PDB file of N, CA and C in Angstrom:
ATOM      1  N   MET H   1       6.828 -21.025  33.190  1.00 54.00           N
ATOM      2  CA  MET H   1       6.955 -19.903  32.315  1.00 54.00           C
ATOM      3  C   MET H   1       6.343 -18.635  32.936  1.00 54.00           C
ATOM      4  N   LEU H   2       7.065 -17.627  32.826  1.00 56.00           N
ATOM      5  CA  LEU H   2       6.642 -16.252  33.386  1.00 56.00           C
ATOM      6  C   LEU H   2       5.633 -15.636  32.513  1.00 56.00           C
ATOM      7  N   GLU H   3       4.612 -15.098  33.038  1.00 60.00           N
ATOM      8  CA  GLU H   3       3.646 -14.342  32.340  1.00 60.00           C
ATOM      9  C   GLU H   3       4.064 -12.922  32.304  1.00 60.00           C
ATOM     10  N   LYS H   4       3.939 -12.276  31.104  1.00 59.00           N
ATOM     11  CA  LYS H   4       4.244 -10.814  31.033  1.00 59.00           C
ATOM     12  C   LYS H   4       3.103 -10.059  31.693  1.00 59.00           C
ATOM     13  N   GLU H   5       3.607  -9.063  32.351  1.00 61.00           N
ATOM     14  CA  GLU H   5       2.756  -8.092  33.000  1.00 61.00           C
ATOM     15  C   GLU H   5       2.246  -7.069  32.013  1.00 61.00           C
ATOM     16  N   PRO H   6       0.926  -6.649  31.946  1.00 59.00           N
ATOM     17  CA  PRO H   6       0.524  -5.664  31.040  1.00 59.00           C
ATOM     18  C   PRO H   6       1.335  -4.345  31.196  1.00 59.00           C
ATOM     19  N   HIS H   7       1.673  -3.770  30.088  1.00 59.00           N
ATOM     20  CA  HIS H   7       2.318  -2.496  30.148  1.00 59.00           C
ATOM     21  C   HIS H   7       1.484  -1.443  30.990  1.00 59.00           C
ATOM     22  N   LYS H   8       2.197  -0.663  31.832  1.00 66.00           N
ATOM     23  CA  LYS H   8       1.509   0.192  32.728  1.00 66.00           C
ATOM     24  C   LYS H   8       0.691   1.242  31.964  1.00 66.00           C
ATOM     25  N   ASN H   9       1.096   1.675  30.716  1.00 70.00           N
ATOM     26  CA  ASN H   9       0.432   2.681  29.958  1.00 70.00           C
ATOM     27  C   ASN H   9      -0.552   2.190  28.929  1.00 70.00           C
ATOM     28  N   SER H  10      -0.945   0.772  29.010  1.00 81.00           N
ATOM     29  CA  SER H  10      -1.699   0.165  28.021  1.00 81.00           C
ATOM     30  C   SER H  10      -3.145   0.704  28.181  1.00 81.00           C
ATOM     31  N   MET H  11      -3.736   0.868  26.998  1.00 82.00           N
ATOM     32  CA  MET H  11      -5.087   1.392  26.924  1.00 82.00           C
ATOM     33  C   MET H  11      -6.098   0.266  27.180  1.00 82.00           C
ATOM     34  N   LYS H  12      -7.144   0.463  27.842  1.00 88.00           N
ATOM     35  CA  LYS H  12      -8.138  -0.441  28.004  1.00 88.00           C
ATOM     36  C   LYS H  12      -9.103  -0.496  26.836  1.00 88.00           C
ATOM     37  N   THR H  13      -9.795  -1.613  26.624  1.00 91.00           N
ATOM     38  CA  THR H  13     -10.623  -1.806  25.441  1.00 91.00           C
ATOM     39  C   THR H  13     -11.549  -0.641  25.241  1.00 91.00           C
ATOM     40  N   GLN H  14     -12.146  -0.085  26.256  1.00 92.00           N
ATOM     41  CA  GLN H  14     -13.100   1.007  26.100  1.00 92.00           C
ATOM     42  C   GLN H  14     -12.381   2.263  25.568  1.00 92.00           C
ATOM     43  N   GLU H  15     -11.169   2.447  26.025  1.00 91.00           N
ATOM     44  CA  GLU H  15     -10.390   3.693  25.624  1.00 91.00           C
ATOM     45  C   GLU H  15      -9.896   3.473  24.126  1.00 91.00           C
ATOM     46  N   ILE H  16      -9.656   2.164  23.712  1.00 92.00           N
ATOM     47  CA  ILE H  16      -9.273   1.971  22.253  1.00 92.00           C
ATOM     48  C   ILE H  16     -10.466   2.205  21.414  1.00 92.00           C
ATOM     49  N   GLU H  17     -11.663   1.693  21.808  1.00 92.00           N
ATOM     50  CA  GLU H  17     -12.782   1.910  21.128  1.00 92.00           C
ATOM     51  C   GLU H  17     -13.169   3.450  20.803  1.00 92.00           C
ATOM     52  N   LEU H  18     -12.994   4.197  22.005  1.00 93.00           N
ATOM     53  CA  LEU H  18     -13.259   5.639  21.950  1.00 93.00           C
ATOM     54  C   LEU H  18     -12.151   6.252  21.034  1.00 93.00           C
ATOM     55  N   PHE H  19     -10.963   5.793  21.086  1.00 93.00           N
ATOM     56  CA  PHE H  19      -9.928   6.425  20.216  1.00 93.00           C
ATOM     57  C   PHE H  19     -10.303   6.236  18.695  1.00 93.00           C
ATOM     58  N   PHE H  20     -10.702   5.003  18.349  1.00 91.00           N
ATOM     59  CA  PHE H  20     -10.899   4.758  16.990  1.00 91.00           C
ATOM     60  C   PHE H  20     -12.187   5.372  16.503  1.00 91.00           C
ATOM     61  N   GLN H  21     -13.208   5.486  17.446  1.00 94.00           N
ATOM     62  CA  GLN H  21     -14.455   6.195  17.095  1.00 94.00           C
ATOM     63  C   GLN H  21     -14.074   7.792  16.900  1.00 94.00           C
ATOM     64  N   THR H  22     -13.210   8.345  17.685  1.00 94.00           N
ATOM     65  CA  THR H  22     -12.831   9.682  17.396  1.00 94.00           C
ATOM     66  C   THR H  22     -12.130   9.891  16.132  1.00 94.00           C
ATOM     67  N   LEU H  23     -11.394   8.991  15.644  1.00 93.00           N
ATOM     68  CA  LEU H  23     -10.670   9.010  14.394  1.00 93.00           C
ATOM     69  C   LEU H  23     -11.714   8.917  13.283  1.00 93.00           C
ATOM     70  N   ARG H  24     -12.760   7.966  13.478  1.00 92.00           N
ATOM     71  CA  ARG H  24     -13.764   7.859  12.409  1.00 92.00           C
ATOM     72  C   ARG H  24     -14.586   9.065  12.316  1.00 92.00           C
ATOM     73  N   ASN H  25     -14.902   9.720  13.406  1.00 94.00           N
ATOM     74  CA  ASN H  25     -15.737  10.976  13.417  1.00 94.00           C
ATOM     75  C   ASN H  25     -14.935  12.034  12.683  1.00 94.00           C
ATOM     76  N   SER H  26     -13.668  12.297  12.970  1.00 94.00           N
ATOM     77  CA  SER H  26     -12.839  13.330  12.438  1.00 94.00           C
ATOM     78  C   SER H  26     -12.619  13.056  10.979  1.00 94.00           C
ATOM     79  N   ASN H  27     -12.500  11.889  10.482  1.00 93.00           N
ATOM     80  CA  ASN H  27     -12.301  11.644   9.028  1.00 93.00           C
ATOM     81  C   ASN H  27     -12.991  10.304   8.685  1.00 93.00           C
ATOM     82  N   PRO H  28     -14.279  10.320   8.381  1.00 90.00           N
ATOM     83  CA  PRO H  28     -15.057   9.077   8.132  1.00 90.00           C
ATOM     84  C   PRO H  28     -14.693   8.319   6.881  1.00 90.00           C
ATOM     85  N   GLU H  29     -13.971   8.947   5.867  1.00 88.00           N
ATOM     86  CA  GLU H  29     -13.581   8.324   4.650  1.00 88.00           C
ATOM     87  C   GLU H  29     -12.006   8.652   4.442  1.00 88.00           C
ATOM     88  N   PRO H  30     -11.137   8.104   5.226  1.00 85.00           N
ATOM     89  CA  PRO H  30      -9.788   8.496   4.941  1.00 85.00           C
ATOM     90  C   PRO H  30      -9.277   7.941   3.657  1.00 85.00           C
ATOM     91  N   LYS H  31      -8.421   8.757   2.996  1.00 85.00           N
ATOM     92  CA  LYS H  31      -7.746   8.428   1.789  1.00 85.00           C
ATOM     93  C   LYS H  31      -6.277   8.456   1.894  1.00 85.00           C
ATOM     94  N   GLY H  32      -5.576   7.494   1.122  1.00 87.00           N
ATOM     95  CA  GLY H  32      -4.138   7.443   1.190  1.00 87.00           C
ATOM     96  C   GLY H  32      -3.655   8.427   0.000  1.00 87.00           C
ATOM     97  N   GLU H  33      -2.488   8.469  -0.201  1.00 93.00           N
ATOM     98  CA  GLU H  33      -1.872   9.294  -1.240  1.00 93.00           C
ATOM     99  C   GLU H  33      -1.631   8.631  -2.472  1.00 93.00           C
ATOM    100  N   LEU H  34      -1.630   7.344  -2.359  1.00 96.00           N
ATOM    101  CA  LEU H  34      -1.309   6.542  -3.628  1.00 96.00           C
ATOM    102  C   LEU H  34      -2.511   6.472  -4.556  1.00 96.00           C
ATOM    103  N   TYR H  35      -2.201   6.529  -5.820  1.00 94.00           N
ATOM    104  CA  TYR H  35      -3.165   6.350  -6.905  1.00 94.00           C
ATOM    105  C   TYR H  35      -3.441   4.808  -7.151  1.00 94.00           C
ATOM    106  N   TYR H  36      -4.696   4.406  -7.199  1.00 96.00           N
ATOM    107  CA  TYR H  36      -5.012   2.959  -7.579  1.00 96.00           C
ATOM    108  C   TYR H  36      -6.428   2.883  -7.959  1.00 96.00           C
ATOM    109  N   LEU H  37      -6.650   1.778  -8.637  1.00 96.00           N
ATOM    110  CA  LEU H  37      -7.996   1.412  -9.329  1.00 96.00           C
ATOM    111  C   LEU H  37      -8.819   0.455  -8.570  1.00 96.00           C
ATOM    112  N   ASN H  38      -8.133  -0.528  -7.893  1.00 97.00           N
ATOM    113  CA  ASN H  38      -8.773  -1.615  -7.259  1.00 97.00           C
ATOM    114  C   ASN H  38      -7.783  -2.140  -6.205  1.00 97.00           C
ATOM    115  N   ALA H  39      -8.211  -3.319  -5.483  1.00 96.00           N
ATOM    116  CA  ALA H  39      -7.365  -3.799  -4.539  1.00 96.00           C
ATOM    117  C   ALA H  39      -5.989  -4.293  -5.130  1.00 96.00           C
ATOM    118  N   TYR H  40      -6.052  -4.823  -6.244  1.00 98.00           N
ATOM    119  CA  TYR H  40      -4.738  -5.319  -6.864  1.00 98.00           C
ATOM    120  C   TYR H  40      -3.859  -4.251  -7.209  1.00 98.00           C
ATOM    121  N   THR H  41      -4.337  -3.073  -7.803  1.00 98.00           N
ATOM    122  CA  THR H  41      -3.385  -2.045  -8.135  1.00 98.00           C
ATOM    123  C   THR H  41      -2.960  -1.356  -6.877  1.00 98.00           C
ATOM    124  N   LEU H  42      -3.730  -1.313  -5.794  1.00 96.00           N
ATOM    125  CA  LEU H  42      -3.271  -0.755  -4.531  1.00 96.00           C
ATOM    126  C   LEU H  42      -2.096  -1.599  -3.962  1.00 96.00           C
ATOM    127  N   LEU H  43      -2.196  -2.904  -4.128  1.00 97.00           N
ATOM    128  CA  LEU H  43      -1.104  -3.727  -3.666  1.00 97.00           C
ATOM    129  C   LEU H  43       0.066  -3.488  -4.447  1.00 97.00           C
ATOM    130  N   VAL H  44      -0.046  -3.381  -5.776  1.00 98.00           N
ATOM    131  CA  VAL H  44       1.231  -3.088  -6.590  1.00 98.00           C
ATOM    132  C   VAL H  44       1.795  -1.677  -6.185  1.00 98.00           C
ATOM    133  N   ALA H  45       0.958  -0.644  -6.010  1.00 97.00           N
ATOM    134  CA  ALA H  45       1.382   0.657  -5.589  1.00 97.00           C
ATOM    135  C   ALA H  45       2.077   0.581  -4.235  1.00 97.00           C
ATOM    136  N   VAL H  46       1.683  -0.160  -3.354  1.00 96.00           N
ATOM    137  CA  VAL H  46       2.187  -0.251  -2.070  1.00 96.00           C
ATOM    138  C   VAL H  46       3.639  -1.038  -2.128  1.00 96.00           C
ATOM    139  N   VAL H  47       3.774  -1.981  -2.975  1.00 96.00           N
ATOM    140  CA  VAL H  47       5.057  -2.742  -3.269  1.00 96.00           C
ATOM    141  C   VAL H  47       5.974  -1.586  -3.823  1.00 96.00           C
ATOM    142  N   LEU H  48       5.517  -0.912  -4.718  1.00 97.00           N
ATOM    143  CA  LEU H  48       6.415   0.094  -5.387  1.00 97.00           C
ATOM    144  C   LEU H  48       6.714   1.268  -4.510  1.00 97.00           C
ATOM    145  N   SER H  49       5.973   1.484  -3.467  1.00 96.00           N
ATOM    146  CA  SER H  49       6.267   2.665  -2.594  1.00 96.00           C
ATOM    147  C   SER H  49       7.350   2.496  -1.558  1.00 96.00           C
ATOM    148  N   ALA H  50       7.814   1.256  -1.406  1.00 94.00           N
ATOM    149  CA  ALA H  50       8.960   1.025  -0.567  1.00 94.00           C
ATOM    150  C   ALA H  50      10.121   1.799  -0.886  1.00 94.00           C
ATOM    151  N   GLN H  51      10.633   2.683   0.020  1.00 94.00           N
ATOM    152  CA  GLN H  51      11.747   3.517  -0.168  1.00 94.00           C
ATOM    153  C   GLN H  51      11.564   4.402  -1.445  1.00 94.00           C
ATOM    154  N   ALA H  52      10.368   4.869  -1.644  1.00 94.00           N
ATOM    155  CA  ALA H  52      10.028   5.739  -2.748  1.00 94.00           C
ATOM    156  C   ALA H  52       8.978   6.721  -2.215  1.00 94.00           C
ATOM    157  N   THR H  53       8.886   7.833  -2.918  1.00 95.00           N
ATOM    158  CA  THR H  53       7.826   8.734  -2.546  1.00 95.00           C
ATOM    159  C   THR H  53       6.539   8.372  -3.178  1.00 95.00           C
ATOM    160  N   ASP H  54       5.412   8.770  -2.618  1.00 95.00           N
ATOM    161  CA  ASP H  54       4.082   8.388  -3.209  1.00 95.00           C
ATOM    162  C   ASP H  54       4.001   9.204  -4.511  1.00 95.00           C
ATOM    163  N   VAL H  55       4.592  10.463  -4.617  1.00 96.00           N
ATOM    164  CA  VAL H  55       4.485  11.218  -5.877  1.00 96.00           C
ATOM    165  C   VAL H  55       5.185  10.544  -7.005  1.00 96.00           C
ATOM    166  N   SER H  56       6.347   9.913  -6.761  1.00 96.00           N
ATOM    167  CA  SER H  56       7.110   9.191  -7.739  1.00 96.00           C
ATOM    168  C   SER H  56       6.303   7.850  -8.201  1.00 96.00           C
ATOM    169  N   VAL H  57       5.707   7.219  -7.211  1.00 97.00           N
ATOM    170  CA  VAL H  57       5.001   6.003  -7.545  1.00 97.00           C
ATOM    171  C   VAL H  57       3.780   6.421  -8.427  1.00 97.00           C
ATOM    172  N   ASN H  58       3.065   7.459  -8.070  1.00 97.00           N
ATOM    173  CA  ASN H  58       1.851   7.830  -8.750  1.00 97.00           C
ATOM    174  C   ASN H  58       2.248   8.195 -10.133  1.00 97.00           C
ATOM    175  N   LYS H  59       3.462   8.833 -10.415  1.00 96.00           N
ATOM    176  CA  LYS H  59       3.801   9.142 -11.790  1.00 96.00           C
ATOM    177  C   LYS H  59       3.998   7.897 -12.707  1.00 96.00           C
ATOM    178  N   ALA H  60       4.596   6.914 -12.005  1.00 95.00           N
ATOM    179  CA  ALA H  60       4.841   5.614 -12.760  1.00 95.00           C
ATOM    180  C   ALA H  60       3.585   4.775 -12.950  1.00 95.00           C
ATOM    181  N   THR H  61       2.707   4.706 -11.947  1.00 97.00           N
ATOM    182  CA  THR H  61       1.459   3.904 -12.085  1.00 97.00           C
ATOM    183  C   THR H  61       0.414   4.558 -12.913  1.00 97.00           C
ATOM    184  N   LYS H  62       0.468   5.832 -13.156  1.00 95.00           N
ATOM    185  CA  LYS H  62      -0.534   6.609 -13.949  1.00 95.00           C
ATOM    186  C   LYS H  62      -0.670   5.921 -15.353  1.00 95.00           C
ATOM    187  N   SER H  63       0.531   5.706 -15.924  1.00 95.00           N
ATOM    188  CA  SER H  63       0.376   5.069 -17.292  1.00 95.00           C
ATOM    189  C   SER H  63       0.367   3.458 -17.201  1.00 95.00           C
ATOM    190  N   LEU H  64       1.043   2.984 -16.126  1.00 97.00           N
ATOM    191  CA  LEU H  64       1.025   1.472 -15.877  1.00 97.00           C
ATOM    192  C   LEU H  64      -0.440   0.948 -15.745  1.00 97.00           C
ATOM    193  N   PHE H  65      -1.205   1.600 -14.973  1.00 97.00           N
ATOM    194  CA  PHE H  65      -2.552   1.168 -14.564  1.00 97.00           C
ATOM    195  C   PHE H  65      -3.570   1.380 -15.754  1.00 97.00           C
ATOM    196  N   LYS H  66      -3.136   2.131 -16.699  1.00 96.00           N
ATOM    197  CA  LYS H  66      -3.963   2.212 -17.941  1.00 96.00           C
ATOM    198  C   LYS H  66      -3.800   0.875 -18.668  1.00 96.00           C
ATOM    199  N   VAL H  67      -2.880   0.146 -18.497  1.00 96.00           N
ATOM    200  CA  VAL H  67      -2.524  -1.093 -19.268  1.00 96.00           C
ATOM    201  C   VAL H  67      -2.745  -2.320 -18.303  1.00 96.00           C
ATOM    202  N   VAL H  68      -2.536  -2.222 -17.100  1.00 97.00           N
ATOM    203  CA  VAL H  68      -2.587  -3.337 -16.134  1.00 97.00           C
ATOM    204  C   VAL H  68      -3.397  -3.059 -14.929  1.00 97.00           C
ATOM    205  N   ASP H  69      -4.535  -3.766 -14.735  1.00 97.00           N
ATOM    206  CA  ASP H  69      -5.287  -3.626 -13.596  1.00 97.00           C
ATOM    207  C   ASP H  69      -5.630  -4.984 -12.942  1.00 97.00           C
ATOM    208  N   THR H  70      -4.984  -6.022 -13.415  1.00 98.00           N
ATOM    209  CA  THR H  70      -5.340  -7.506 -12.846  1.00 98.00           C
ATOM    210  C   THR H  70      -3.950  -8.180 -12.792  1.00 98.00           C
ATOM    211  N   PRO H  71      -3.918  -9.159 -12.022  1.00 98.00           N
ATOM    212  CA  PRO H  71      -2.640 -10.014 -12.026  1.00 98.00           C
ATOM    213  C   PRO H  71      -2.368 -10.680 -13.384  1.00 98.00           C
ATOM    214  N   ARG H  72      -3.430 -11.181 -14.082  1.00 98.00           N
ATOM    215  CA  ARG H  72      -3.326 -11.696 -15.425  1.00 98.00           C
ATOM    216  C   ARG H  72      -2.677 -10.757 -16.352  1.00 98.00           C
ATOM    217  N   LYS H  73      -3.217  -9.490 -16.306  1.00 98.00           N
ATOM    218  CA  LYS H  73      -2.641  -8.557 -17.335  1.00 98.00           C
ATOM    219  C   LYS H  73      -1.132  -8.126 -16.917  1.00 98.00           C
ATOM    220  N   MET H  74      -0.827  -8.319 -15.603  1.00 98.00           N
ATOM    221  CA  MET H  74       0.487  -7.985 -15.242  1.00 98.00           C
ATOM    222  C   MET H  74       1.456  -9.134 -15.774  1.00 98.00           C
ATOM    223  N   LEU H  75       0.988 -10.309 -15.667  1.00 97.00           N
ATOM    224  CA  LEU H  75       1.843 -11.491 -16.153  1.00 97.00           C
ATOM    225  C   LEU H  75       2.032 -11.272 -17.715  1.00 97.00           C
ATOM    226  N   GLN H  76       0.871 -10.967 -18.282  1.00 98.00           N
ATOM    227  CA  GLN H  76       0.986 -10.682 -19.811  1.00 98.00           C
ATOM    228  C   GLN H  76       1.927  -9.559 -20.204  1.00 98.00           C
ATOM    229  N   LEU H  77       1.971  -8.496 -19.363  1.00 98.00           N
ATOM    230  CA  LEU H  77       2.909  -7.423 -19.546  1.00 98.00           C
ATOM    231  C   LEU H  77       4.334  -7.909 -19.536  1.00 98.00           C
ATOM    232  N   GLY H  78       4.654  -8.717 -18.432  1.00 97.00           N
ATOM    233  CA  GLY H  78       6.060  -9.174 -18.333  1.00 97.00           C
ATOM    234  C   GLY H  78       6.914  -8.369 -17.547  1.00 97.00           C
ATOM    235  N   GLU H  79       7.978  -8.912 -17.059  1.00 97.00           N
ATOM    236  CA  GLU H  79       8.862  -8.205 -16.196  1.00 97.00           C
ATOM    237  C   GLU H  79       9.715  -7.005 -16.911  1.00 97.00           C
ATOM    238  N   ALA H  80      10.003  -7.291 -18.197  1.00 97.00           N
ATOM    239  CA  ALA H  80      10.800  -6.238 -18.958  1.00 97.00           C
ATOM    240  C   ALA H  80       9.895  -4.967 -19.153  1.00 97.00           C
ATOM    241  N   LYS H  81       8.713  -5.313 -19.606  1.00 97.00           N
ATOM    242  CA  LYS H  81       7.830  -4.040 -19.857  1.00 97.00           C
ATOM    243  C   LYS H  81       7.400  -3.425 -18.509  1.00 97.00           C
ATOM    244  N   LEU H  82       7.283  -4.170 -17.536  1.00 98.00           N
ATOM    245  CA  LEU H  82       6.929  -3.599 -16.286  1.00 98.00           C
ATOM    246  C   LEU H  82       8.051  -2.731 -15.848  1.00 98.00           C
ATOM    247  N   LYS H  83       9.273  -3.098 -15.988  1.00 97.00           N
ATOM    248  CA  LYS H  83      10.425  -2.364 -15.672  1.00 97.00           C
ATOM    249  C   LYS H  83      10.459  -0.923 -16.442  1.00 97.00           C
ATOM    250  N   SER H  84      10.027  -1.069 -17.708  1.00 96.00           N
ATOM    251  CA  SER H  84      10.008   0.278 -18.471  1.00 96.00           C
ATOM    252  C   SER H  84       8.943   1.228 -17.895  1.00 96.00           C
ATOM    253  N   HIS H  85       7.983   0.727 -17.288  1.00 96.00           N
ATOM    254  CA  HIS H  85       6.956   1.573 -16.680  1.00 96.00           C
ATOM    255  C   HIS H  85       7.416   2.219 -15.331  1.00 96.00           C
ATOM    256  N   ILE H  86       8.246   1.460 -14.728  1.00 97.00           N
ATOM    257  CA  ILE H  86       8.559   1.878 -13.201  1.00 97.00           C
ATOM    258  C   ILE H  86      10.078   2.251 -13.111  1.00 97.00           C
ATOM    259  N   LYS H  87      10.732   2.489 -14.160  1.00 96.00           N
ATOM    260  CA  LYS H  87      12.214   2.661 -14.109  1.00 96.00           C
ATOM    261  C   LYS H  87      12.576   3.991 -13.418  1.00 96.00           C
ATOM    262  N   THR H  88      11.571   4.846 -13.256  1.00 95.00           N
ATOM    263  CA  THR H  88      11.943   6.111 -12.517  1.00 95.00           C
ATOM    264  C   THR H  88      11.813   6.021 -11.010  1.00 95.00           C
ATOM    265  N   ILE H  89      11.444   4.718 -10.477  1.00 95.00           N
ATOM    266  CA  ILE H  89      11.295   4.458  -9.039  1.00 95.00           C
ATOM    267  C   ILE H  89      12.521   3.723  -8.621  1.00 95.00           C
ATOM    268  N   GLY H  90      13.119   4.071  -7.484  1.00 91.00           N
ATOM    269  CA  GLY H  90      14.235   3.351  -6.974  1.00 91.00           C
ATOM    270  C   GLY H  90      14.021   1.812  -6.831  1.00 91.00           C
ATOM    271  N   LEU H  91      15.133   1.080  -6.983  1.00 95.00           N
ATOM    272  CA  LEU H  91      14.984  -0.370  -6.835  1.00 95.00           C
ATOM    273  C   LEU H  91      13.952  -0.993  -7.839  1.00 95.00           C
ATOM    274  N   TYR H  92      13.838  -0.470  -8.906  1.00 96.00           N
ATOM    275  CA  TYR H  92      12.839  -0.854  -9.886  1.00 96.00           C
ATOM    276  C   TYR H  92      13.062  -2.320 -10.377  1.00 96.00           C
ATOM    277  N   ASN H  93      14.288  -2.721 -10.449  1.00 97.00           N
ATOM    278  CA  ASN H  93      14.613  -4.059 -10.942  1.00 97.00           C
ATOM    279  C   ASN H  93      14.100  -5.133  -9.942  1.00 97.00           C
ATOM    280  N   SER H  94      14.376  -4.992  -8.703  1.00 97.00           N
ATOM    281  CA  SER H  94      13.845  -5.932  -7.784  1.00 97.00           C
ATOM    282  C   SER H  94      12.391  -5.859  -7.481  1.00 97.00           C
ATOM    283  N   LYS H  95      11.816  -4.679  -7.672  1.00 97.00           N
ATOM    284  CA  LYS H  95      10.372  -4.515  -7.447  1.00 97.00           C
ATOM    285  C   LYS H  95       9.651  -5.143  -8.554  1.00 97.00           C
ATOM    286  N   ALA H  96      10.171  -5.001  -9.812  1.00 97.00           N
ATOM    287  CA  ALA H  96       9.507  -5.576 -10.963  1.00 97.00           C
ATOM    288  C   ALA H  96       9.524  -7.069 -10.855  1.00 97.00           C
ATOM    289  N   LYS H  97      10.612  -7.688 -10.435  1.00 97.00           N
ATOM    290  CA  LYS H  97      10.722  -9.059 -10.188  1.00 97.00           C
ATOM    291  C   LYS H  97       9.777  -9.582  -9.048  1.00 97.00           C
ATOM    292  N   ASN H  98       9.724  -8.889  -7.970  1.00 96.00           N
ATOM    293  CA  ASN H  98       8.842  -9.242  -6.900  1.00 96.00           C
ATOM    294  C   ASN H  98       7.334  -9.158  -7.325  1.00 96.00           C
ATOM    295  N   ILE H  99       6.999  -8.201  -8.104  1.00 97.00           N
ATOM    296  CA  ILE H  99       5.477  -7.955  -8.579  1.00 97.00           C
ATOM    297  C   ILE H  99       5.164  -9.094  -9.401  1.00 97.00           C
ATOM    298  N   ILE H 100       6.041  -9.439 -10.416  1.00 96.00           N
ATOM    299  CA  ILE H 100       5.803 -10.506 -11.316  1.00 96.00           C
ATOM    300  C   ILE H 100       5.696 -11.820 -10.575  1.00 96.00           C
TER     301      ILE H 100
END
């Protein structure tokens, strides 16, 4: 079996660490554009963001996350009601099915 040669432009470990330290120093608390309340709602927002703008996702999740902030509450809401919250987002039918 042939071993792959490292890419000629590969960064060394020390260079990688310096790169990430530079990022941390320039922005110690980076924030994304998606609105979320906790890890679960962030996951839902990310699923909804596929082929959609963060602005459109935030508009839909603003009211959704007032009702749903846990997997259990999402199941209780159900697919049909979830669709009514996210119908302004493209591919909302398949996204609602995948989230449930």
